[in-house]
XYZ file of C-alpha atoms in Angstrom:
149
model
C 173.283 -58.632 30.177
C 175.314 -60.910 28.133
C 173.807 -64.303 28.022
C 175.491 -66.897 30.192
C 177.356 -69.807 28.259
C 174.816 -71.966 28.167
C 172.490 -69.912 26.695
C 174.648 -68.741 24.306
C 175.368 -72.683 23.190
C 171.815 -73.062 23.407
C 170.691 -70.680 20.712
C 173.797 -71.735 18.399
C 172.257 -75.232 18.037
C 168.786 -74.516 17.769
C 168.969 -72.112 14.957
C 167.590 -72.195 11.395
C 165.721 -75.251 13.807
C 161.371 -75.391 13.931
C 161.083 -78.817 15.195
C 159.285 -78.563 18.604
C 160.089 -81.873 19.672
C 164.232 -82.279 18.321
C 164.835 -78.744 19.559
C 163.239 -79.652 23.701
C 165.462 -82.661 23.469
C 168.646 -81.077 22.513
C 167.551 -78.336 25.153
C 167.196 -81.420 27.733
C 170.471 -83.206 26.635
C 172.367 -79.832 26.304
C 171.329 -79.257 30.745
C 171.826 -82.173 31.540
C 175.368 -82.829 29.860
C 176.074 -79.075 31.860
C 175.430 -78.835 34.580
C 177.053 -80.576 37.952
C 175.424 -82.643 39.768
C 171.940 -83.388 38.495
C 170.310 -86.648 37.782
C 166.747 -85.763 35.576
C 166.130 -82.692 33.348
C 163.866 -82.141 30.254
C 159.908 -80.859 30.318
C 156.281 -81.110 31.238
C 153.871 -80.703 28.400
C 150.990 -78.001 29.920
C 147.651 -80.200 28.067
C 144.971 -77.895 28.422
C 142.016 -80.250 27.918
C 142.931 -82.042 31.073
C 144.846 -79.256 32.973
C 147.974 -81.275 33.469
C 150.941 -81.767 32.646
C 152.993 -84.826 30.141
C 155.700 -86.094 30.133
C 158.414 -84.512 27.360
C 161.237 -85.011 26.379
C 163.908 -85.596 29.153
C 167.638 -86.937 30.136
C 167.483 -89.293 32.933
C 165.888 -92.257 34.504
C 162.136 -93.026 34.286
C 159.924 -90.190 35.080
C 155.589 -89.692 36.193
C 154.145 -89.901 32.744
C 151.359 -87.384 33.769
C 150.608 -84.735 36.687
C 147.442 -82.594 37.489
C 147.877 -78.654 37.550
C 148.800 -77.835 41.253
C 150.640 -80.959 42.284
C 153.960 -81.371 43.222
C 156.758 -78.671 42.262
C 156.157 -78.997 38.996
C 152.272 -78.888 38.857
C 152.579 -76.336 41.761
C 154.901 -74.032 39.487
C 152.063 -73.828 36.440
C 149.590 -73.089 38.378
C 151.856 -70.617 40.535
C 152.948 -69.686 37.426
C 156.164 -68.991 38.555
C 159.863 -70.279 38.999
C 160.163 -72.952 42.100
C 163.458 -73.543 43.771
C 162.985 -76.063 46.229
C 165.788 -77.470 48.789
C 164.628 -80.006 49.972
C 161.583 -81.628 48.104
C 160.830 -84.322 50.767
C 160.017 -81.025 52.786
C 157.585 -80.755 49.663
C 153.893 -80.398 50.321
C 151.813 -83.169 47.692
C 155.489 -83.517 46.468
C 155.741 -86.476 43.799
C 158.853 -88.966 43.972
C 159.470 -90.016 40.392
C 162.800 -90.950 41.793
C 163.547 -90.966 45.791
C 167.405 -90.183 44.489
C 165.812 -86.464 44.213
C 166.529 -84.382 46.791
C 166.338 -81.024 45.565
C 164.334 -79.569 42.115
C 164.200 -76.198 39.961
C 160.892 -75.297 37.573
C 160.586 -72.767 35.534
C 157.182 -71.803 33.927
C 157.576 -71.956 29.898
C 155.224 -69.509 28.941
C 155.080 -67.568 25.072
C 153.082 -65.349 24.073
C 150.215 -65.659 26.917
C 150.334 -68.775 26.037
C 151.199 -71.721 28.734
C 153.929 -74.522 27.825
C 154.991 -76.787 29.916
C 157.538 -76.020 32.774
C 161.542 -77.014 32.857
C 161.992 -79.416 35.900
C 165.657 -80.751 36.743
C 165.659 -82.352 39.544
C 169.189 -83.379 42.183
C 170.322 -85.706 44.047
C 171.374 -82.978 46.358
C 169.708 -81.240 48.882
C 169.992 -77.432 48.167
C 171.631 -77.896 44.598
C 169.946 -74.495 43.468
C 170.984 -71.749 43.872
C 169.273 -68.013 42.830
C 172.299 -67.651 40.121
C 171.121 -71.463 38.881
C 167.158 -70.356 38.346
C 168.898 -66.394 36.728
C 170.637 -68.854 34.525
C 167.867 -70.733 33.934
C 165.785 -68.432 33.545
C 167.903 -67.331 30.968
C 167.785 -70.213 29.671
C 164.282 -71.299 29.007
C 164.222 -67.681 27.428
C 166.502 -68.395 24.213
C 164.558 -72.134 24.361
C 160.320 -70.295 23.450
C 162.404 -68.644 20.549
C 161.928 -71.876 19.168
C 159.472 -72.745 19.720
């Protein structure tokens, strides 16, 4: 399977770079400038000590700082260790409204060598913004990113 253009761009951007925060920062910037109709793209990083996600590098409006494991879309994706694509976040039980303008969301858990790193989170002001094809592309993007973490 050929890597998507987005994954190829990320791979080129991160080649020979080893700084974790710099890599996440550039990855969120690349997503934010490349994807249409989104209002937030970034990462929440897993804190094993508190069993919660902490805000990491992102692009967009200010965001929630801590998300408990199992809470909201991000915490649920973390707990279930699976991608969650939510067409209407207002219908998601326990949704955490960091930005009231967000209407749909996709969250991709980041796991490397059986260690939970965190999640990739992308929000859109449109309902049903994220397609199955977007999910495939973002999972591939995340796998490329994990090579540099």
